[in-house]
Coordinates of C-alpha atoms and ligand atoms in Angstrom, one line a residue:
X7 CA 61.1 -23.2 22.1
X8 CA 61.1 -20.4 19.4
X9 CA 64.0 -21.1 17.0
X10 CA 66.6 -18.3 16.7
X11 CA 67.7 -19.4 13.2
X12 CA 66.8 -19.0 9.5
X13 CA 64.3 -21.9 9.5
X14 CA 61.4 -19.4 8.9
X15 CA 63.2 -17.5 6.1
X16 CA 61.8 -18.3 2.7
X17 CA 61.9 -16.6 -0.8
X18 CA 65.1 -14.8 0.4
X19 CA 68.1 -13.6 -1.5
X20 CA 69.7 -17.1 -1.4
X21 CA 73.1 -15.5 -0.8
X22 CA 74.5 -18.4 1.2
X23 CA 76.0 -16.3 4.0
X24 CA 73.9 -18.0 6.7
X25 CA 75.4 -21.3 5.6
X26 CA 79.0 -19.9 5.4
X27 CA 78.7 -18.4 8.9
X28 CA 77.1 -21.4 10.7
X29 CA 79.6 -22.8 13.2
X30 CA 77.7 -26.0 13.4
X31 CA 77.5 -26.4 9.6
X32 CA 73.9 -27.4 9.6
X33 CA 72.7 -25.1 6.9
X34 CA 72.7 -25.9 3.2
X35 CA 71.5 -23.8 0.2
X36 CA 69.1 -25.5 -2.2
X37 CA 66.7 -24.5 -4.9
X38 CA 63.1 -24.1 -3.8
X39 CA 60.1 -25.2 -6.0
X40 CA 60.1 -21.9 -7.9
X41 CA 63.8 -22.3 -8.8
X42 CA 65.4 -19.8 -6.4
X43 CA 68.1 -20.6 -3.8
X44 CA 67.1 -20.6 -0.1
X45 CA 68.5 -22.1 3.1
X46 CA 67.6 -25.4 4.7
X47 CA 68.5 -26.5 8.3
X48 CA 69.5 -30.1 7.9
X49 CA 70.1 -31.2 11.4
X50 CA 67.9 -29.0 13.6
X51 CA 69.0 -30.8 16.8
X52 CA 72.6 -29.6 16.3
X53 CA 71.5 -25.9 16.0
X54 CA 72.5 -24.0 19.2
X55 CA 70.2 -21.1 18.3
X56 CA 73.1 -18.7 18.4
X57 CA 71.4 -16.5 15.9
X58 CA 74.4 -15.7 13.7
X59 CA 72.7 -16.9 10.6
X60 CA 70.0 -14.3 11.2
X61 CA 72.5 -11.6 12.0
X62 CA 74.4 -11.9 8.7
X63 CA 71.2 -12.3 6.6
X64 CA 70.6 -9.1 4.6
X65 CA 67.1 -10.3 3.8
X66 CA 66.3 -10.3 7.6
X67 CA 67.2 -6.6 8.0
X68 CA 65.4 -3.5 6.7
X69 CA 68.6 -1.5 6.7
X70 CA 71.7 -2.1 4.5
X71 CA 74.9 -3.0 6.4
X72 CA 76.7 0.1 4.9
X73 CA 75.0 3.2 6.4
X74 CA 74.3 6.2 4.2
X75 CA 76.8 8.3 6.3
X76 CA 79.6 5.9 5.3
X77 CA 79.0 6.4 1.6
X78 CA 81.0 9.0 -0.3
X79 CA 80.4 8.5 -4.0
X80 CA 82.9 9.1 -6.7
X81 CA 82.0 7.8 -10.2
X82 CA 83.7 7.2 -13.6
X83 CA 83.2 5.9 -17.0
X84 CA 85.8 3.1 -17.3
X85 CA 87.2 0.5 -19.6
X86 CA 90.2 -1.8 -19.9
X87 CA 93.0 -0.7 -22.2
X88 CA 93.4 -4.3 -23.2
X89 CA 91.3 -4.6 -26.3
X90 CA 90.8 -8.4 -25.9
X91 CA 89.6 -8.1 -22.3
X92 CA 87.2 -5.3 -23.3
X93 CA 85.9 -7.3 -26.2
X94 CA 85.2 -10.4 -24.1
X95 CA 83.7 -8.7 -21.0
X96 CA 80.0 -7.6 -20.8
X97 CA 80.6 -3.8 -20.5
X98 CA 84.1 -2.2 -20.4
X99 CA 85.9 -5.1 -18.7
X100 CA 86.6 -3.1 -15.5
X101 CA 85.4 -5.9 -13.3
X102 CA 88.0 -8.2 -14.7
X103 CA 90.8 -5.5 -14.5
X104 CA 90.0 -4.9 -10.8
X105 CA 90.2 -8.7 -10.0
X106 CA 93.3 -9.2 -12.1
X107 CA 95.2 -6.4 -10.5
X108 CA 94.2 -7.4 -7.0
X109 CA 95.3 -11.0 -7.6
X110 CA 98.6 -9.6 -8.8
X111 CA 98.9 -7.9 -5.4
X112 CA 98.2 -11.1 -3.5
X113 CA 94.5 -11.1 -3.1
X114 CA 92.2 -14.1 -3.9
X115 CA 89.3 -13.1 -6.1
X116 CA 85.9 -14.7 -5.5
X117 CA 83.8 -14.4 -8.7
X118 CA 81.1 -16.3 -10.6
X119 CA 81.6 -18.9 -13.3
X120 CA 79.4 -21.2 -15.3
X121 CA 79.6 -24.9 -14.1
X122 CA 78.9 -27.1 -17.1
X123 CA 78.5 -30.3 -15.0
X124 CA 75.8 -28.7 -12.7
X125 CA 74.5 -26.4 -15.4
X126 CA 74.5 -23.5 -13.0
X127 CA 76.3 -20.3 -12.2
X128 CA 78.4 -20.6 -9.1
X129 CA 80.9 -18.7 -7.1
X130 CA 84.5 -19.9 -6.9
X131 CA 87.8 -18.7 -5.6
X132 CA 90.4 -17.6 -8.1
X133 CA 94.0 -17.5 -6.9
X134 CA 95.6 -16.8 -10.3
X135 CA 94.6 -14.5 -13.2
X136 CA 94.1 -17.6 -15.4
X137 CA 91.6 -18.8 -12.9
X138 CA 89.8 -15.5 -12.8
X139 CA 89.2 -15.6 -16.6
X140 CA 86.2 -17.9 -15.9
X141 CA 84.4 -15.0 -14.1
X142 CA 84.4 -12.9 -17.3
X143 CA 81.0 -12.0 -18.5
X144 CA 77.6 -11.7 -16.8
X145 CA 75.7 -14.9 -16.1
X146 CA 72.1 -13.7 -15.9
X147 CA 71.0 -16.4 -13.5
X148 CA 71.2 -16.7 -9.7
X149 CA 74.6 -17.9 -8.5
X150 CA 75.1 -20.8 -6.1
X151 CA 77.6 -19.5 -3.5
X152 CA 77.6 -22.0 -0.7
X153 CA 80.7 -24.0 -1.5
X154 CA 83.0 -21.1 -2.3
X155 CA 81.8 -18.9 0.6
X156 CA 82.4 -21.7 3.1
X157 CA 86.0 -22.0 1.9
X158 CA 86.9 -18.4 2.6
X159 CA 89.5 -18.1 5.3
X160 CA 88.3 -15.1 7.3
X161 CA 91.6 -14.5 9.0
X162 CA 94.8 -13.6 7.2
X163 CA 94.2 -14.0 3.4
X164 CA 92.9 -10.9 1.6
X165 CA 89.9 -11.2 -0.8
X166 CA 88.0 -9.4 -3.5
X167 CA 84.4 -10.6 -3.4
X168 CA 82.1 -9.9 -6.4
X169 CA 78.4 -10.6 -6.4
X170 CA 74.9 -9.2 -6.6
X171 CA 74.2 -6.3 -4.3
X172 CA 72.2 -8.6 -1.9
X173 CA 75.0 -11.1 -1.7
X174 CA 77.4 -8.3 -1.0
X175 CA 75.1 -6.8 1.7
X176 CA 75.1 -10.1 3.6
X177 CA 78.8 -10.4 3.1
X178 CA 79.4 -7.0 4.7
X179 CA 77.2 -8.1 7.6
X180 CA 79.3 -11.3 8.0
X181 CA 82.7 -9.6 7.9
X182 CA 81.5 -6.9 10.4
X183 CA 80.1 -9.6 12.7
X184 CA 83.4 -11.6 12.6
X185 CA 85.5 -8.3 12.7
X186 CA 87.6 -9.1 9.6
X187 CA 86.4 -6.3 7.3
X188 CA 90.0 -5.1 6.6
X189 CA 90.8 -8.2 4.7
X190 CA 88.0 -7.7 2.2
X191 CA 87.1 -5.5 -0.8
X192 CA 83.5 -5.9 -1.9
X193 CA 82.3 -5.3 -5.4
X194 CA 78.7 -5.5 -6.6
X195 CA 77.0 -4.5 -9.9
X196 CA 73.8 -2.8 -11.0
X197 CA 71.3 -5.6 -10.9
X198 CA 68.0 -5.8 -12.7
X199 CA 66.9 -9.0 -10.9
X200 CA 67.6 -12.7 -11.1
X201 CA 65.2 -15.0 -13.0
X202 CA 64.1 -18.4 -11.8
X203 CA 66.5 -21.2 -12.4
X204 CA 63.4 -23.0 -13.9
X205 CA 63.7 -20.6 -16.8
X206 CA 67.3 -21.6 -17.4
X207 CA 66.5 -25.3 -17.1
X208 CA 63.6 -24.9 -19.6
X209 CA 65.9 -23.0 -22.0
X210 CA 68.4 -25.8 -21.9
X211 CA 65.7 -28.4 -22.3
X212 CA 64.6 -26.5 -25.4
X213 CA 68.1 -26.5 -27.0
X214 CA 69.5 -29.9 -26.1
X215 CA 67.6 -31.9 -28.7
X216 CA 69.5 -29.8 -31.2
X217 CA 73.0 -29.3 -29.8
X218 CA 73.3 -32.2 -27.3
X219 CA 74.3 -31.8 -23.6
X220 CA 75.4 -28.2 -23.1
X221 CA 79.2 -27.7 -23.0
X222 CA 79.4 -23.9 -23.2
X223 CA 77.1 -21.0 -22.3
X224 CA 77.8 -17.2 -22.6
X225 CA 75.3 -14.4 -22.1
X226 CA 76.7 -11.4 -23.8
X227 CA 78.9 -11.0 -26.9
X228 CA 79.9 -7.9 -28.7
X229 CA 81.9 -9.5 -31.5
X230 CA 79.3 -9.3 -34.2
X231 CA 76.9 -6.6 -33.4
X232 CA 78.7 -4.3 -30.9
X233 CA 78.0 -3.5 -27.2
X234 CA 74.5 -2.0 -27.5
X235 CA 73.2 -5.1 -29.2
X236 CA 75.3 -7.5 -27.2
X237 CA 72.3 -9.4 -25.6
X238 CA 73.2 -12.6 -27.4
X239 CA 73.1 -16.1 -26.0
X240 CA 76.0 -18.2 -27.2
X241 CA 75.5 -21.9 -26.6
X242 CA 77.4 -25.0 -27.6
X243 CA 76.7 -28.7 -26.9
X244 CA 78.4 -32.1 -27.2
X245 CA 77.1 -32.3 -30.9
X246 CA 78.6 -28.9 -31.8
X247 CA 82.0 -28.4 -30.1
X248 CA 84.5 -29.7 -27.6
X249 CA 84.2 -28.4 -24.0
X250 CA 86.4 -25.3 -23.2
X251 CA 89.4 -26.1 -21.1
X252 CA 89.7 -23.4 -18.5
X253 CA 93.3 -24.4 -17.9
X254 CA 94.3 -23.2 -21.3
X255 CA 96.4 -20.1 -21.4
X256 CA 95.1 -16.6 -20.6
X257 CA 95.5 -15.4 -24.2
X258 CA 93.6 -18.4 -25.6
X259 CA 90.7 -18.0 -23.2
X260 CA 90.3 -14.3 -23.8
X261 CA 90.0 -15.0 -27.6
X262 CA 86.8 -14.8 -29.6
X263 CA 84.7 -18.0 -29.4
X264 CA 82.1 -18.7 -32.1
X265 CA 79.2 -20.7 -30.7
X266 CA 76.8 -22.9 -32.6
X267 CA 73.7 -21.1 -31.2
X268 CA 73.8 -17.3 -31.3
X269 CA 70.3 -16.2 -30.2
X270 CA 69.7 -12.4 -29.9
X271 CA 67.3 -10.5 -27.7
X272 CA 66.7 -8.1 -30.7
X273 CA 65.6 -11.2 -32.7
X274 CA 63.4 -12.6 -29.9
X275 CA 65.7 -14.8 -27.8
X276 CA 63.3 -16.5 -25.3
X277 CA 65.6 -16.6 -22.3
X278 CA 66.1 -12.8 -22.5
X279 CA 62.4 -12.2 -23.2
X280 CA 61.4 -14.0 -20.0
X281 CA 64.3 -12.6 -17.9
X282 CA 64.1 -8.9 -19.0
X283 CA 60.3 -9.2 -19.4
X284 CA 60.0 -9.7 -15.6
X285 CA 57.7 -12.7 -15.9
X286 CA 59.9 -15.1 -13.9
X287 CA 61.7 -12.9 -11.4
X288 CA 62.1 -13.8 -7.8
X289 CA 59.7 -12.4 -5.2
X290 CA 62.7 -11.2 -3.2
X291 CA 63.8 -9.1 -6.2
X292 CA 60.4 -7.6 -6.7
X293 CA 59.5 -6.9 -3.1
X294 CA 62.7 -6.7 -1.1
X295 CA 65.6 -5.4 -3.3
X296 CA 67.0 -2.4 -1.4
X297 CA 70.0 -1.9 -3.7
X298 CA 68.8 0.1 -6.7
X299 CA 70.7 3.2 -8.2
X300 CA 72.9 4.6 -5.3
X301 CA 72.0 2.0 -2.7
X302 CA 74.7 -0.5 -1.9
X303 CA 76.9 -2.1 0.8
X304 CA 79.8 -2.6 -1.6
X305 CA 83.1 -0.6 -1.8
X306 CA 82.8 -0.6 -5.6
X307 CA 79.9 -1.0 -8.1
X308 CA 80.2 -1.8 -11.8
X309 CA 77.6 -1.9 -14.5
X310 CA 76.9 -0.9 -18.2
X311 CA 77.2 2.8 -18.8
X312 CA 74.1 3.0 -20.9
X313 CA 72.8 6.6 -21.4
X314 CA 73.5 9.5 -23.7
X315 CA 77.2 10.1 -23.2
X316 CA 78.4 6.8 -24.6
X317 CA 75.4 5.9 -26.9
X318 CA 77.6 5.7 -30.0
X319 CA 80.3 3.6 -28.3
X320 CA 80.3 -0.1 -29.5
X321 CA 83.3 -1.4 -27.7
X322 CA 81.7 -1.2 -24.2
X323 CA 82.0 1.2 -21.3
X324 CA 81.6 0.3 -17.7
X325 CA 79.9 2.4 -15.1
X326 CA 82.2 2.5 -12.1
X327 CA 81.2 3.8 -8.7
X328 CA 83.3 3.9 -5.5
X329 CA 81.1 4.1 -2.4
X330 CA 83.8 4.0 0.2
X331 CA 87.3 5.4 0.7
X332 CA 88.6 1.8 0.2
X333 CA 86.8 1.5 -3.1
X334 CA 88.2 4.9 -4.3
X335 CA 91.8 3.8 -3.4
X336 CA 91.4 0.6 -5.4
X337 CA 90.0 2.4 -8.5
X338 CA 92.6 5.2 -8.3
X339 CA 95.4 2.7 -8.2
X340 CA 94.3 0.8 -11.3
X341 CA 96.8 0.5 -14.2
X342 CA 96.0 -0.2 -17.8
X343 CA 92.5 1.2 -17.7
X344 CA 90.9 4.4 -18.9
X345 CA 88.9 6.3 -16.3
X346 CA 86.9 9.4 -17.0
X347 CA 85.3 11.0 -14.0
X348 CA 81.6 12.0 -14.4
X349 CA 78.8 13.1 -12.0
X350 CA 77.0 10.1 -10.6
X351 CA 73.8 10.9 -12.6
X352 CA 75.8 10.5 -15.8
X353 CA 77.4 7.2 -14.8
X354 CA 74.1 5.8 -13.5
X355 CA 72.0 7.1 -16.4
X356 CA 69.5 4.4 -17.5
X357 CA 69.8 2.4 -14.3
X358 CA 66.7 1.4 -12.5
X359 CA 65.6 3.5 -9.5
X360 CA 62.8 1.2 -8.5
X361 CA 62.5 -2.6 -8.2
X362 CA 61.4 -4.6 -11.1
X363 CA 57.7 -5.3 -11.1
X364 CA 56.4 -8.8 -12.0
X365 CA 54.1 -8.9 -15.1
X366 CA 50.5 -10.3 -14.7
X367 CA 51.6 -13.5 -16.5
X368 CA 54.2 -14.4 -13.9
X369 CA 51.8 -16.8 -12.0
X370 CA 51.0 -18.7 -15.2
X371 CA 54.6 -18.7 -16.4
X372 CA 55.8 -20.1 -13.1
X373 CA 53.1 -22.7 -13.1
X374 CA 54.1 -24.0 -16.5
X375 CA 57.8 -23.9 -15.6
X376 CA 57.1 -26.0 -12.5
X377 CA 55.2 -28.4 -14.7
X378 CA 58.5 -28.9 -16.7
X379 CA 57.6 -27.3 -20.0
X380 CA 60.4 -26.2 -22.3
X381 CA 60.7 -22.4 -22.8
X382 CA 59.0 -22.4 -26.2
X383 CA 56.3 -24.6 -24.7
X384 CA 55.7 -22.0 -21.9
X385 CA 55.6 -19.1 -24.4
X386 CA 53.3 -21.1 -26.8
X387 CA 50.8 -21.8 -23.9
X388 CA 50.8 -18.2 -22.7
X389 CA 50.3 -16.8 -26.3
X390 CA 47.5 -19.3 -26.8
X391 CA 45.9 -18.5 -23.5
X392 CA 46.1 -14.7 -24.3
X393 CA 44.5 -15.3 -27.7
X394 CA 41.6 -17.3 -26.1
X395 CA 41.0 -14.5 -23.6
X396 CA 41.0 -11.9 -26.4
X397 CA 38.6 -13.9 -28.5
X398 CA 36.3 -14.4 -25.5
X399 CA 36.4 -10.7 -24.7
X400 CA 35.6 -9.8 -28.3
X401 CA 32.7 -12.2 -28.4
X402 CA 31.3 -10.6 -25.2
X403 CA 31.5 -7.1 -26.6
Ligands
LIG16 C1 71.9 -11.0 -12.8 C2 72.6 -9.7 -13.3 C3 71.8 -8.5 -13.5 C4 72.5 -7.4 -14.0 N1 71.8 -6.2 -14.2 C5 72.4 -5.1 -14.6 C6 71.7 -3.9 -14.8 O1 70.4 -3.8 -14.5 N2 72.4 -2.8 -15.2 C7 73.7 -2.9 -15.5 O2 74.3 -1.8 -15.9 N3 74.4 -4.0 -15.3 C8 73.8 -5.1 -14.9 N4 74.5 -6.2 -14.6 C9 76.0 -6.2 -14.7 C10 76.6 -6.2 -16.1 O3 75.9 -7.2 -16.8 C11 78.1 -6.4 -16.1 O4 78.4 -7.5 -15.3 C12 78.9 -5.3 -15.6 O5 78.6 -4.2 -16.5 C13 80.3 -5.6 -15.5 O6 80.9 -5.8 -16.7 P1 82.5 -5.9 -16.9 O7 82.7 -5.7 -18.4 O8 83.2 -5.0 -16.0 O9 83.0 -7.3 -16.5 P2 82.5 -8.7 -16.6 O10 83.6 -9.6 -17.0 O11 81.2 -8.9 -17.3 O12 82.3 -9.0 -15.0 C14 81.2 -9.7 -14.5 C15 81.4 -9.8 -13.0 O13 80.2 -10.1 -12.5 C16 80.3 -11.3 -11.7 N5 79.1 -12.1 -12.0 C17 78.7 -12.6 -13.3 N6 77.6 -13.2 -13.2 C18 77.2 -13.2 -11.9 C19 76.1 -13.7 -11.1 N7 75.1 -14.4 -11.7 N8 76.1 -13.6 -9.8 C20 77.0 -12.9 -9.2 N9 78.1 -12.4 -9.8 C21 78.2 -12.5 -11.1 C22 81.6 -12.0 -12.2 O14 82.2 -12.7 -11.1 C23 82.4 -10.8 -12.6 O15 83.2 -10.4 -11.6 C24 73.9 -7.4 -14.2 C25 74.6 -8.6 -14.0 C26 74.0 -9.7 -13.6 C27 74.8 -11.0 -13.4

């Protein structure tokens, strides 16, 4: 019999909503051999072929859950008036302010933190503002969502859900399917793509002989060089500092943290080179991202407001877009933030309109990553290989 489930879905968004929606709890989310999350059916005999996993899967549908006619855009430049929050967050700290203020109104906020034990980004449920501090800052790797999404109580409790646009599109499908949309506010962000987790593992493998087992990772930091040059990896390990205790007070956590390794994109940081160089992006991001520019299933979208208007600002300004009336209501009710309304083209200036395209070297990079090379090993081999090709070509001319 033909299976009416996600067993045939591969290289998908890995959003985890199939697993969270499965009444029989037979789906788990695991990394595939290329280092991207995808579903597995563990006990096929228990599957009743109800098809819910396919219904909620955004990857399985050409159309986004939120139809174009439901979208009424209003857009702002935005930032937190709390200087500490603004300094610590990736752009203007508006993502954190939205979560903080909704938590104060009784919502639970589902965000993404870095799990030191598992060395991965993962979604979790914050019920207090202190808890939500861990979500501050972009983690430029794919997030593991399964455990958190499974814990969400679809009836009764209200939630803010933050995530990549594909995670949010599936989430919208799920809450429509289970008729509980009123309890949810969905927030996504402008998303370049996610790189393979093999890149992240190879980066850690490269650093650990120096710093010991990683105890802290942060992706953006404006303290030293400002917002525009904030592409800075901050890493600490057992040899360099004590682990951060997330149960410390809010003020302590928001503070500046100096890390042992501060590796900048502008100085050739290898993680950013591979991530932003599009040599290890997921096939799903390249071929099936349907969420660029003004395409979304979220109520609210955040991002960096790159572009002319704020090019001299070094503190950080968020792009903030409300796609729905619910999103607009949340934004217009925010306290302690600065909002400047601009046309969408101004707010979205510099954002991608097309999907990222993999570079020719992707196949070779992924091969070396699968073989377990460290990140500098991968780059060394690729450079060596390119030089050999150039020398060969020259000798032929
Ligand atoms: C993989 C990735 C690609 C991005 N690409 C772009 C881009 O092309 N253009 C652009 O303008 N902005 C991009 N962003 C968003 C940007 O980096 C900032 O997150 C955004 O500007 C919000 O910043 P903030 O100061 O409001 O708050 P922050 O405190 O930085 O808020 C970050 C929010 O994002 C969530 N989050 C962090 N990491 C992840 C993750 N891995 N998966 C799911 N949710 C996560 C957190 O829960 C938090 O709510 C990207 C972010 C990620 C994670």
